[in-house]
Short mmCIF file of C-alpha atoms in Angstrom, two decimals:
data_model
loop_
_atom_site.label_atom_id
_atom_site.label_comp_id
_atom_site.label_asym_id
_atom_site.label_seq_id
_atom_site.Cartn_x
_atom_site.Cartn_y
_atom_site.Cartn_z
CA MET A 1 95.88 93.58 90.12
CA HIS A 2 97.92 91.15 88.01
CA THR A 3 94.76 90.30 86.01
CA ASN A 4 93.22 93.76 86.16
CA TYR A 5 92.61 95.71 82.96
CA TYR A 6 95.03 98.48 83.93
CA PHE A 7 97.89 96.04 84.49
CA LEU A 8 97.07 94.13 81.28
CA ARG A 9 97.05 97.52 79.53
CA LEU A 10 100.63 98.00 80.73
CA LEU A 11 101.65 94.41 79.95
CA ALA A 12 100.30 94.24 76.39
CA PRO A 13 102.67 96.72 74.69
CA ALA A 14 105.63 95.25 76.60
CA LEU A 15 104.78 91.80 75.23
CA THR A 16 104.23 93.19 71.73
CA GLN A 17 107.71 94.69 71.79
CA GLN A 18 109.30 91.60 73.37
CA LEU A 19 107.72 89.11 70.97
CA GLN A 20 108.44 90.82 67.64
CA GLY A 21 109.58 88.06 65.26
CA TYR A 22 108.67 85.24 67.66
CA ARG A 23 106.71 82.19 66.56
CA VAL A 24 104.91 79.57 68.64
CA ALA A 25 107.11 76.48 68.86
CA THR A 26 105.16 74.38 71.35
CA CYS A 27 101.85 74.40 73.21
CA PHE A 28 101.05 71.81 75.87
CA SER A 29 99.72 71.15 79.36
CA GLN A 30 101.27 68.97 82.06
CA GLU A 31 99.22 70.02 85.07
CA LYS A 32 95.53 70.64 85.62
CA ASP A 33 94.46 74.19 84.68
CA GLU A 34 97.86 74.97 83.10
CA LEU A 35 98.58 75.97 79.50
CA VAL A 36 102.25 76.36 78.51
CA ILE A 37 103.27 78.12 75.31
CA GLY A 38 106.89 78.26 74.11
CA LEU A 39 107.90 80.84 71.50
CA THR A 40 111.19 81.40 69.67
CA ASN A 41 112.73 83.79 67.15
CA GLY A 42 115.32 81.23 66.10
CA THR A 43 117.97 82.29 68.61
CA ALA A 44 116.07 83.02 71.85
CA GLU A 45 113.04 81.52 73.55
CA PHE A 46 110.15 83.02 75.51
CA TRP A 47 107.81 81.05 77.77
CA LEU A 48 104.27 81.86 78.78
CA LYS A 49 102.55 79.68 81.38
CA ALA A 50 98.87 80.47 81.88
CA GLN A 51 97.51 79.40 85.27
CA LEU A 52 93.82 79.02 84.44
CA SER A 53 92.48 77.91 87.82
CA ALA A 54 89.62 79.71 89.52
CA ALA A 55 91.64 79.95 92.74
CA PHE A 56 94.52 81.92 91.21
CA PRO A 57 94.39 82.83 87.50
CA ALA A 58 97.69 84.30 86.35
CA LEU A 59 100.08 84.66 83.43
CA ALA A 60 103.49 83.45 84.50
CA LEU A 61 106.45 84.31 82.30
CA PRO A 62 109.27 81.98 83.39
CA GLU A 63 112.67 82.65 81.84
CA THR A 64 113.17 78.92 81.25
CA PHE A 65 110.88 75.90 81.28
CA HIS A 66 111.58 72.17 81.13
CA ARG A 67 108.78 70.00 79.80
CA ALA A 68 108.15 66.81 81.73
CA ARG A 69 108.72 63.54 79.89
CA ALA A 70 105.45 62.12 81.16
CA ASN A 71 101.95 63.43 81.92
CA SER A 72 102.09 66.22 79.35
CA VAL A 73 99.77 66.56 76.38
CA ASP A 74 100.03 68.73 73.26
CA LEU A 75 97.21 71.23 72.77
CA LEU A 76 95.95 73.70 70.12
CA PRO A 77 97.91 72.28 67.13
CA GLY A 78 96.69 75.18 64.97
CA LEU A 79 98.70 77.56 67.15
CA LEU A 80 102.06 76.04 66.23
CA GLY A 81 104.13 78.15 63.84
CA GLN A 82 101.99 81.25 64.32
CA GLN A 83 104.01 84.50 64.39
CA VAL A 84 103.02 87.14 66.93
CA GLN A 85 101.79 90.42 65.46
CA GLN A 86 100.35 92.28 68.44
CA VAL A 87 99.32 91.76 72.06
CA ALA A 88 96.54 93.95 73.43
CA ALA A 89 94.23 94.27 76.40
CA LEU A 90 90.54 94.27 75.53
CA PRO A 91 89.06 97.61 76.64
CA GLN A 92 87.74 97.65 80.20
CA ASP A 93 88.08 93.87 80.53
CA ARG A 94 90.33 91.18 82.03
CA VAL A 95 91.15 89.65 78.67
CA LEU A 96 94.57 89.68 76.98
CA GLN A 97 94.54 89.12 73.24
CA PHE A 98 97.37 87.71 71.10
CA ARG A 99 96.93 88.40 67.39
CA PHE A 100 99.12 86.57 64.89
CA GLN A 101 100.26 87.47 61.37
CA SER A 102 97.90 84.88 59.84
CA GLY A 103 94.86 86.46 61.50
CA ALA A 104 94.62 83.79 64.21
CA THR A 105 93.88 84.97 67.75
CA LEU A 106 94.43 83.60 71.24
CA LEU A 107 92.52 85.20 74.11
CA PHE A 108 93.34 84.69 77.78
CA LYS A 109 90.23 85.33 79.80
CA LEU A 110 91.48 85.97 83.33
CA TYR A 111 88.23 86.18 85.26
CA SER A 112 88.80 84.87 88.77
CA SER A 113 85.86 82.46 88.74
CA ARG A 114 86.04 81.12 85.16
CA PRO A 115 89.43 81.72 83.50
CA ASN A 116 89.97 80.26 80.05
CA ALA A 117 91.98 80.37 76.83
CA ILE A 118 90.14 80.83 73.52
CA PHE A 119 91.85 80.14 70.19
CA ARG A 120 90.54 80.88 66.68
CA PRO A 121 92.56 80.10 63.52
CA THR A 122 90.52 82.85 61.82
CA ASN A 123 87.79 85.20 62.96
CA ASP A 124 85.18 83.00 61.24
CA ASP A 125 86.36 79.67 62.67
CA PRO A 126 84.70 78.16 65.74
CA ALA A 127 86.52 78.76 68.98
CA GLU A 128 88.76 76.11 70.55
CA LEU A 129 88.47 76.32 74.35
CA PHE A 130 91.05 75.22 76.92
CA HIS A 131 88.29 74.70 79.50
CA GLN A 132 85.66 73.13 77.26
CA ARG A 133 83.05 73.12 80.04
CA TYR A 134 82.82 76.92 79.80
CA THR A 135 80.90 76.79 76.52
CA PRO A 136 79.64 80.42 76.64
CA ASP A 137 83.27 81.53 76.22
CA ALA A 138 83.00 80.52 72.57
CA ASP A 139 80.94 83.69 72.12
CA ILE A 140 83.81 85.98 73.19
CA ARG A 141 85.03 87.58 69.98
CA PRO A 142 88.48 89.02 69.31
CA VAL A 143 88.74 92.76 68.82
CA ALA A 144 90.30 94.17 65.68
CA ALA A 145 93.61 95.81 66.66
CA PRO A 146 92.63 97.43 70.00
CA GLN A 147 95.01 100.14 71.12
CA SER A 148 96.23 99.58 74.69
CA ASP A 149 97.58 103.11 74.98
CA THR A 150 94.23 104.72 74.22
CA PRO A 151 93.06 106.73 77.26
CA THR A 152 90.18 105.20 79.16
CA LEU A 153 86.85 106.84 78.47
CA PRO A 154 84.20 106.77 81.19
CA ASP A 155 80.68 105.56 80.61
CA THR A 156 77.87 108.04 80.16
CA ALA A 157 77.30 109.92 83.41
CA THR A 158 74.24 109.02 85.47
CA PRO A 159 72.89 110.58 88.67
CA GLU A 160 74.42 107.69 90.63
CA SER A 161 77.83 108.03 88.95
CA ALA A 162 77.77 111.77 89.54
CA LEU A 163 77.71 111.11 93.29
CA ASN A 164 80.13 108.18 93.02
CA PRO A 165 82.40 108.51 89.94
CA LEU A 166 83.88 105.06 90.64
CA LYS A 167 80.69 103.59 89.14
CA ARG A 168 81.83 104.80 85.71
CA TYR A 169 84.93 102.57 85.81
CA PRO A 170 83.85 98.93 86.31
CA ALA A 171 87.35 97.64 85.54
CA LEU A 172 88.97 99.26 88.54
CA SER A 173 88.73 96.19 90.83
CA ASP A 174 89.00 96.35 94.61
CA LEU A 175 92.49 97.82 95.12
CA PRO A 176 91.90 101.24 93.53
CA ALA A 177 88.63 101.59 95.45
CA ARG A 178 90.42 100.66 98.70
CA TYR A 179 93.17 103.17 97.88
CA LEU A 180 90.67 105.98 97.39
CA ARG A 181 88.80 105.18 100.59
CA ALA A 182 92.09 105.13 102.49
CA HIS A 183 92.61 108.69 101.22
CA GLY A 184 89.28 110.13 102.35
CA TYR A 185 87.12 109.38 99.33
CA ASP A 186 84.00 108.52 101.35
CA LEU A 187 84.02 111.87 103.17
CA ALA A 188 84.83 114.01 100.11
CA THR A 189 82.37 116.22 98.23
CA PRO A 190 81.20 115.15 94.74
CA ASP A 191 83.66 117.56 93.10
CA GLU A 192 86.53 116.30 95.25
CA ARG A 193 85.58 112.71 94.47
CA GLU A 194 85.61 113.46 90.74
CA GLN A 195 89.06 114.99 91.02
CA GLN A 196 90.37 112.05 93.08
CA VAL A 197 89.05 109.52 90.57
CA GLN A 198 90.57 111.37 87.59
CA GLU A 199 93.92 111.56 89.33
CA LEU A 200 93.68 107.86 90.13
CA ILE A 201 92.83 106.91 86.52
CA SER A 202 95.73 108.98 85.25
CA ARG A 203 98.05 107.23 87.68
CA LEU A 204 96.77 103.77 86.68
CA GLU A 205 97.17 104.52 82.98
CA ASN A 206 100.68 105.85 83.43
CA PRO A 207 102.16 104.12 86.47
CA THR A 208 105.67 105.08 87.57
CA LYS A 209 106.04 102.15 89.99
CA LEU A 210 104.65 98.71 90.69
CA TYR A 211 104.26 97.23 94.16
CA ILE A 212 104.22 93.78 95.70
CA ILE A 213 101.98 94.16 98.74
CA THR A 214 100.44 92.08 101.49
CA LEU A 215 96.81 92.90 102.17
CA GLU A 216 94.57 90.88 104.52
CA GLY A 217 97.03 88.00 104.44
CA ARG A 218 97.25 87.85 100.62
CA THR A 219 100.27 88.67 98.47
CA ARG A 220 99.24 90.86 95.57
CA LEU A 221 100.71 92.84 92.69
CA SER A 222 99.47 96.43 92.70
CA LEU A 223 99.81 99.63 90.72
CA LEU A 224 99.18 101.54 93.97
CA PRO A 225 100.91 101.53 97.37
CA LEU A 226 98.40 99.85 99.67
CA GLY A 227 98.51 97.59 102.72
CA GLU A 228 102.04 96.44 103.61
CA VAL A 229 104.39 97.26 100.72
CA GLU A 230 107.02 94.50 100.46
CA ARG A 231 108.74 95.53 97.23
CA THR A 232 108.70 98.62 95.07
CA LEU A 233 109.45 97.85 91.42
CA PRO A 234 109.96 99.86 88.22
CA PRO A 235 106.98 99.84 85.82
CA GLU A 236 108.29 96.81 83.90
CA PRO A 237 105.35 94.36 83.82
CA ILE A 238 107.25 91.32 82.45
CA ALA A 239 109.91 91.51 85.17
CA ALA A 240 107.20 92.16 87.77
CA LEU A 241 105.25 89.04 86.76
CA ARG A 242 108.41 86.93 86.83
CA LEU A 243 108.97 88.02 90.41
CA PHE A 244 105.39 88.10 91.67
CA VAL A 245 103.77 84.89 90.32
CA PRO A 246 106.33 82.38 91.75
CA LEU A 247 106.27 84.27 95.07
CA ALA A 248 102.46 84.25 95.24
CA LEU A 249 102.19 80.58 94.24
CA SER A 250 104.78 79.57 96.83
CA ARG A 251 102.94 81.46 99.54
CA ARG A 252 99.59 80.02 98.49
CA ALA A 253 101.08 76.52 98.65
CA TYR A 254 102.52 77.29 102.08
CA GLU A 255 99.19 78.62 103.38
CA SER A 256 97.32 75.61 101.94
CA GLU A 257 99.71 73.07 103.47
CA MET A 258 99.80 74.95 106.78
CA ARG A 259 96.00 74.83 106.89
CA GLN A 260 96.01 71.09 106.09
CA VAL A 261 98.51 70.27 108.84
CA ARG A 262 96.69 72.42 111.39
CA GLN A 263 93.33 70.82 110.58
CA LEU A 264 94.87 67.34 110.73
CA LEU A 265 96.38 67.97 114.16
CA GLU A 266 93.21 69.60 115.48
CA ARG A 267 91.11 66.67 114.22
CA ARG A 268 93.46 64.13 115.78
CA THR A 269 93.43 66.08 119.03
CA ASP A 270 89.62 66.08 119.12
CA GLU A 271 89.41 62.38 118.26
CA ALA A 272 92.02 61.39 120.85
CA THR A 273 90.41 63.56 123.55
CA THR A 274 86.95 62.15 122.81
CA SER A 275 88.23 58.56 122.78
CA ALA A 276 90.08 59.07 126.09
CA ALA A 277 87.00 60.63 127.69
CA MET A 278 84.79 57.74 126.53
CA ALA A 279 87.30 55.22 127.89
CA ARG A 280 87.44 57.03 131.24
CA THR A 281 83.63 57.16 131.43
CA ARG A 282 83.33 53.43 130.70
CA LEU A 283 86.11 52.67 133.20
CA HIS A 284 84.35 54.69 135.90
CA ALA A 285 81.10 52.82 135.22
CA LEU A 286 82.84 49.46 135.52
CA GLU A 287 84.57 50.44 138.75
CA HIS A 288 81.45 51.85 140.44
CA THR A 289 78.80 49.28 139.57
CA ALA A 290 78.35 45.70 140.72
CA GLY A 291 80.57 43.52 138.60
CA TYR A 292 79.83 40.14 137.03
CA ARG A 293 81.99 38.36 139.64
CA GLN A 294 80.01 39.84 142.55
CA THR A 295 76.72 38.79 140.95
CA ALA A 296 78.05 35.27 140.34
CA ASP A 297 79.27 35.04 143.96
CA LEU A 298 75.82 36.06 145.20
CA ILE A 299 74.12 33.41 143.05
CA MET A 300 76.45 30.67 144.28
CA ALA A 301 76.01 31.78 147.90
CA HIS A 302 72.19 31.57 147.60
CA LEU A 303 71.78 28.45 145.45
CA SER A 304 69.51 26.83 148.02
CA GLN A 305 67.08 29.78 147.81
CA ILE A 306 66.69 29.68 144.03
CA PRO A 307 63.83 27.44 142.81
CA ALA A 308 64.16 25.69 139.46
CA GLY A 309 62.99 27.78 136.48
CA ALA A 310 63.05 31.05 138.46
CA THR A 311 63.28 34.26 136.43
CA GLN A 312 64.63 36.30 139.36
CA VAL A 313 65.70 36.00 142.96
CA GLU A 314 66.09 38.51 145.79
CA VAL A 315 69.25 37.99 147.85
CA VAL A 316 71.19 39.74 150.60
CA ASP A 317 74.11 41.57 148.98
CA PHE A 318 77.00 41.20 151.38
CA TYR A 319 79.10 43.41 149.05
CA GLN A 320 76.72 46.34 149.66
CA ASP A 321 76.17 46.39 153.45
CA ASN A 322 73.72 43.46 153.31
CA GLN A 323 71.20 45.43 151.26
CA PRO A 324 68.57 43.40 149.39
CA ARG A 325 69.27 42.94 145.68
CA LEU A 326 67.15 41.54 142.87
CA ILE A 327 69.03 39.34 140.37
CA LYS A 328 67.45 38.38 137.06
CA LEU A 329 67.83 34.77 135.89
CA LYS A 330 67.16 32.76 132.75
CA PRO A 331 64.43 30.15 133.37
CA THR A 332 66.00 27.86 130.76
CA GLU A 333 69.37 27.90 132.49
CA THR A 334 70.47 26.51 135.87
CA PRO A 335 71.75 29.03 138.45
CA GLN A 336 75.15 27.28 138.34
CA ARG A 337 75.31 27.76 134.57
CA THR A 338 74.35 31.43 134.94
CA ALA A 339 77.10 31.92 137.54
CA GLN A 340 79.61 30.16 135.28
CA ASN A 341 78.77 32.52 132.40
CA LEU A 342 79.08 35.51 134.73
CA TYR A 343 82.52 34.37 135.90
CA ARG A 344 83.60 34.15 132.26
CA LYS A 345 82.27 37.64 131.63
CA ALA A 346 84.07 38.85 134.76
CA LYS A 347 87.35 37.63 133.33
CA ASN A 348 86.64 39.53 130.10
CA GLN A 349 85.64 42.54 132.21
CA GLN A 350 89.04 42.53 133.90
CA ILE A 351 90.68 42.50 130.47
CA GLU A 352 88.38 45.31 129.35
CA THR A 353 89.25 47.38 132.43
CA ARG A 354 92.95 47.00 131.76
CA GLN A 355 92.54 47.82 128.07
CA LEU A 356 90.34 50.83 128.86
CA SER A 357 92.95 52.19 131.22
CA GLU A 358 95.70 51.67 128.65
CA ARG A 359 93.56 53.21 125.92
CA ALA A 360 92.76 56.29 127.99
CA GLU A 361 96.44 56.85 128.82
CA ARG A 362 97.50 56.25 125.21
CA ARG A 363 94.88 58.56 123.72
CA GLU A 364 95.59 61.28 126.29
CA ALA A 365 99.28 61.07 125.37
CA GLU A 366 98.33 61.32 121.68
CA ALA A 367 96.19 64.41 122.32
CA PHE A 368 99.04 66.01 124.28
CA TRP A 369 101.48 65.20 121.45
CA CYS A 370 99.18 66.86 118.91
CA LEU A 371 98.86 69.98 121.09
CA GLU A 372 102.66 70.19 121.34
CA ARG A 373 102.95 69.92 117.54
CA LEU A 374 100.36 72.70 117.11
CA GLU A 375 102.50 74.96 119.31
CA GLU A 376 105.59 74.09 117.26
CA LEU A 377 103.67 74.72 114.03
CA ALA A 378 102.72 78.22 115.13
CA ALA A 379 106.39 79.04 115.79
CA LEU A 380 107.76 77.75 112.46
CA PRO A 381 109.19 80.26 109.94
CA ALA A 382 106.74 81.02 107.13
CA GLU A 383 108.68 78.98 104.56
CA LEU A 384 107.27 76.11 102.49
CA LYS A 385 110.54 74.14 102.57
CA THR A 386 110.78 74.37 106.36
CA LEU A 387 107.13 73.35 106.77
CA ARG A 388 107.57 70.29 104.54
CA GLN A 389 110.72 69.21 106.40
CA TRP A 390 108.92 69.56 109.73
CA ARG A 391 105.90 67.69 108.35
CA LYS A 392 108.10 64.82 107.18
CA GLN A 393 109.96 64.74 110.51
CA HIS A 394 106.69 64.18 112.39
CA GLN A 395 105.16 61.83 109.77
CA LEU A 396 102.38 64.26 108.90
CA GLU A 397 102.78 64.10 105.12
CA PRO A 398 99.66 64.24 102.92
CA GLU A 399 98.14 60.91 101.90
CA THR A 400 99.27 60.69 98.27
CA LYS A 401 97.90 57.18 97.67
CA ALA A 402 94.28 57.96 98.51
CA LYS A 403 93.17 58.17 94.87
CA THR A 404 94.68 54.77 93.98
CA VAL A 405 93.20 53.18 97.06
CA GLN A 406 89.70 54.31 96.15
CA GLU A 407 89.82 52.02 93.11
CA LEU A 408 90.09 48.87 95.25
CA PRO A 409 86.92 46.70 95.55
CA PHE A 410 86.75 46.82 99.36
CA LYS A 411 85.46 49.10 102.08
CA ILE A 412 88.27 51.59 102.59
CA PHE A 413 89.16 53.72 105.60
CA GLU A 414 92.10 56.06 106.23
CA ASP A 415 93.50 56.46 109.73
CA SER A 416 96.62 58.47 110.65
CA GLY A 417 98.14 57.80 107.24
CA PHE A 418 97.36 54.05 107.32
CA THR A 419 94.90 52.42 104.90
CA ILE A 420 92.40 49.92 106.31
CA LEU A 421 90.67 47.54 103.87
CA VAL A 422 87.54 45.58 104.83
CA GLY A 423 86.17 42.63 102.83
CA ARG A 424 82.54 42.78 101.70
CA ASN A 425 81.63 39.05 101.59
CA ALA A 426 83.24 35.60 101.64
CA GLN A 427 84.54 35.76 98.07
CA ASN A 428 85.70 39.34 98.59
CA ASN A 429 87.49 38.26 101.79
CA ASP A 430 89.45 35.71 99.77
CA LEU A 431 90.35 38.37 97.22
CA LEU A 432 91.55 40.73 99.95
CA THR A 433 93.57 38.20 101.93
CA GLN A 434 94.96 36.07 99.10
CA ARG A 435 95.64 38.66 96.38
CA TYR A 436 95.77 42.18 97.80
CA ALA A 437 97.27 41.71 101.26
CA HIS A 438 101.07 41.81 101.59
CA LYS A 439 102.83 39.47 104.01
CA ASP A 440 103.73 42.40 106.31
CA ASP A 441 100.20 43.82 106.36
CA LEU A 442 98.24 43.43 109.60
CA TRP A 443 95.29 40.99 109.34
CA LEU A 444 92.28 41.08 111.70
CA HIS A 445 89.10 39.03 112.11
CA ALA A 446 86.41 38.61 114.75
CA LYS A 447 87.32 35.43 116.63
CA ASP A 448 85.28 32.24 116.20
CA VAL A 449 82.47 33.82 114.13
CA SER A 450 81.94 34.66 110.49
CA GLY A 451 82.77 38.20 109.45
CA SER A 452 84.85 40.45 107.24
CA HIS A 453 88.59 40.11 106.82
CA VAL A 454 90.28 43.39 107.74
CA VAL A 455 93.75 44.40 106.53
CA VAL A 456 95.86 47.35 107.71
CA ARG A 457 98.33 48.22 104.95
CA HIS A 458 101.99 48.13 105.99
CA ARG A 459 104.09 51.31 105.73
CA ALA A 460 107.84 50.77 105.51
CA GLY A 461 109.61 51.65 108.73
CA GLN A 462 106.39 52.62 110.50
CA PRO A 463 104.80 50.16 112.92
CA VAL A 464 101.02 50.39 113.07
CA PRO A 465 100.11 52.55 116.11
CA GLU A 466 97.95 50.97 118.81
CA PRO A 467 95.02 53.40 118.20
CA VAL A 468 94.94 52.36 114.53
CA ILE A 469 94.96 48.64 115.48
CA GLU A 470 92.19 49.30 117.97
CA ARG A 471 89.96 51.03 115.41
CA ALA A 472 90.68 48.34 112.79
CA ALA A 473 89.67 45.71 115.38
CA GLN A 474 86.45 47.60 116.03
CA LEU A 475 85.73 47.41 112.29
CA ALA A 476 86.42 43.66 112.28
CA ALA A 477 83.97 43.25 115.18
CA TRP A 478 81.39 45.57 113.60
CA TYR A 479 81.41 43.68 110.27
CA SER A 480 80.87 40.30 111.94
CA ARG A 481 78.18 38.25 113.67
CA ARG A 482 79.25 39.79 116.95
CA GLN A 483 78.14 43.27 115.87
CA ASN A 484 75.57 43.54 118.66
CA ASP A 485 77.79 42.16 121.45
CA SER A 486 79.07 44.52 124.12
CA LEU A 487 82.60 43.16 123.63
CA CYS A 488 84.15 41.10 120.87
CA PRO A 489 87.49 39.22 120.82
CA VAL A 490 89.40 40.02 117.62
CA THR A 491 92.34 38.11 116.16
CA VAL A 492 95.29 40.30 115.15
CA THR A 493 98.29 38.87 113.28
CA PRO A 494 100.64 39.68 110.37
CA LYS A 495 99.19 38.40 107.11
CA LYS A 496 102.15 35.99 106.67
CA PHE A 497 100.66 33.83 109.46
CA VAL A 498 97.33 33.46 107.63
CA ARG A 499 96.92 30.69 105.04
CA LYS A 500 94.04 29.11 103.17
CA PRO A 501 93.86 25.29 103.35
CA LYS A 502 93.28 23.38 100.16
CA GLY A 503 89.56 22.81 99.59
CA ALA A 504 88.47 25.40 102.19
CA LEU A 505 85.24 27.32 101.58
CA PRO A 506 85.40 30.95 100.45
CA GLY A 507 86.59 33.18 103.27
CA GLN A 508 87.90 30.30 105.41
CA VAL A 509 91.54 30.51 106.55
CA LEU A 510 93.88 29.09 109.19
CA VAL A 511 95.78 31.38 111.54
CA GLU A 512 99.11 30.03 112.77
CA ARG A 513 99.94 32.75 115.30
CA GLU A 514 97.60 35.30 116.78
CA LYS A 515 97.07 37.93 119.40
CA VAL A 516 93.53 38.48 120.67
CA ILE A 517 92.24 41.85 121.82
CA LEU A 518 88.81 42.78 123.17
CA VAL A 519 87.00 45.74 121.64
CA ALA A 520 83.51 47.16 121.47
CA PRO A 521 82.07 46.58 117.96
CA ALA A 522 81.77 49.93 116.16
CA ASN A 523 82.59 51.82 113.00
CA PRO A 524 84.76 54.58 114.52
CA PHE A 525 84.89 56.42 111.17
CA GLU A 526 81.15 57.07 110.85
CA ARG A 527 81.33 60.17 113.04
CA VAL A 528 83.76 61.92 110.70
CA GLY A 529 82.16 60.62 107.52
#
């Protein structure tokens, strides 16, 4: 209820009394959706920080405030020097109005979906809006000296409001309605409902206590005891806001970061589990089907039976209980050449089998690690500081450089906190490798064919995990001439071992040291967007 009419009705006279003789000394913003106003009477200062975001509109009243040296901008120059005359709540609305001695007005519209601040030097001047995209707010007019202590008058009674008197009070919000229903309002007679509503309105207009409550997982400031009451406060709205707003913002930040970490771990668990399952499936297929070496052996054992230019031959498969087997051949290729190619593929298949086994074990271990972290996360104390320490300990911090990275002229992928850059063409490859890549970055390229240069950005003190290298290699294979091959050898090396010879064509480089891994060409990031 911190933006509800009945709380603003309590807050307005307290601010009027507090700000007698105060003038606006500064008005600026240093964060999105934030308007900070500093006032002084010459000896003391008073700060008002309006949080004008749709997620959590609020008026914070910090006792002190330190303006940042950078990233702050002055706003509403006509407000400077204005002396406060009166603060009032607009009748039956979520708008708090500051009127100044000169006749200027500043309205804080605290609607949850479209909060705003509206300043007018005089009643006849056009409105200056904090959120300029909300142009209809320019039509909201200040009210001439509204009295916050005037009793609330209900709207004209209708047949519907006679049965449900709550309909006559649109400014009640959800908490008063919940409070009434918790006290038998739905089962009461019309006369009993009328009496309950009048008692409620009287209590809201003259509250004796304020409450910080938790209701459905949200921390809220209430004029009524509802949900889980955490704190009971005297009816001093300025002190209540100073306690409630920092507490609510801290908890919202905790809940947001907790949700981010949980989603990250769940996503990584799903990806690791899927990758391990795919590796196991491929491994099973390789182990339970006739391999390239067996086929090559059969061709060599039956060379005398294969006529020149044959497209297929039926042989006795001594690996499968002497069952007949049909082997396809290339008419433009000798059987010996076909067998030689199959032996080469068999060697690659052995490498693939080993890598698949390693990948499955590695990804299963990663999935298990993520599940363990999820269990730890659930047991952590509900404190933002503790969560951030735990997040840093396990290298699960948010990716703060994502916005800067998006400005680079390459294909960009994010994987487990590492940035992967992919060149778009030969000239772009040169730009990536020669100007943007650091000597400690990891450089990848499909071996012996043209394709994109791929760079995995180095992170200090953090070696690139094998799964990240594997996915970067898949990208290098995918953005190359080997895109349609079943397997592609990919060169992996630190960028410091890559140099461009004098006079080389765009995209051409020499690699002094390399490691070659076999991967299936793919864009592993397409599935998750």
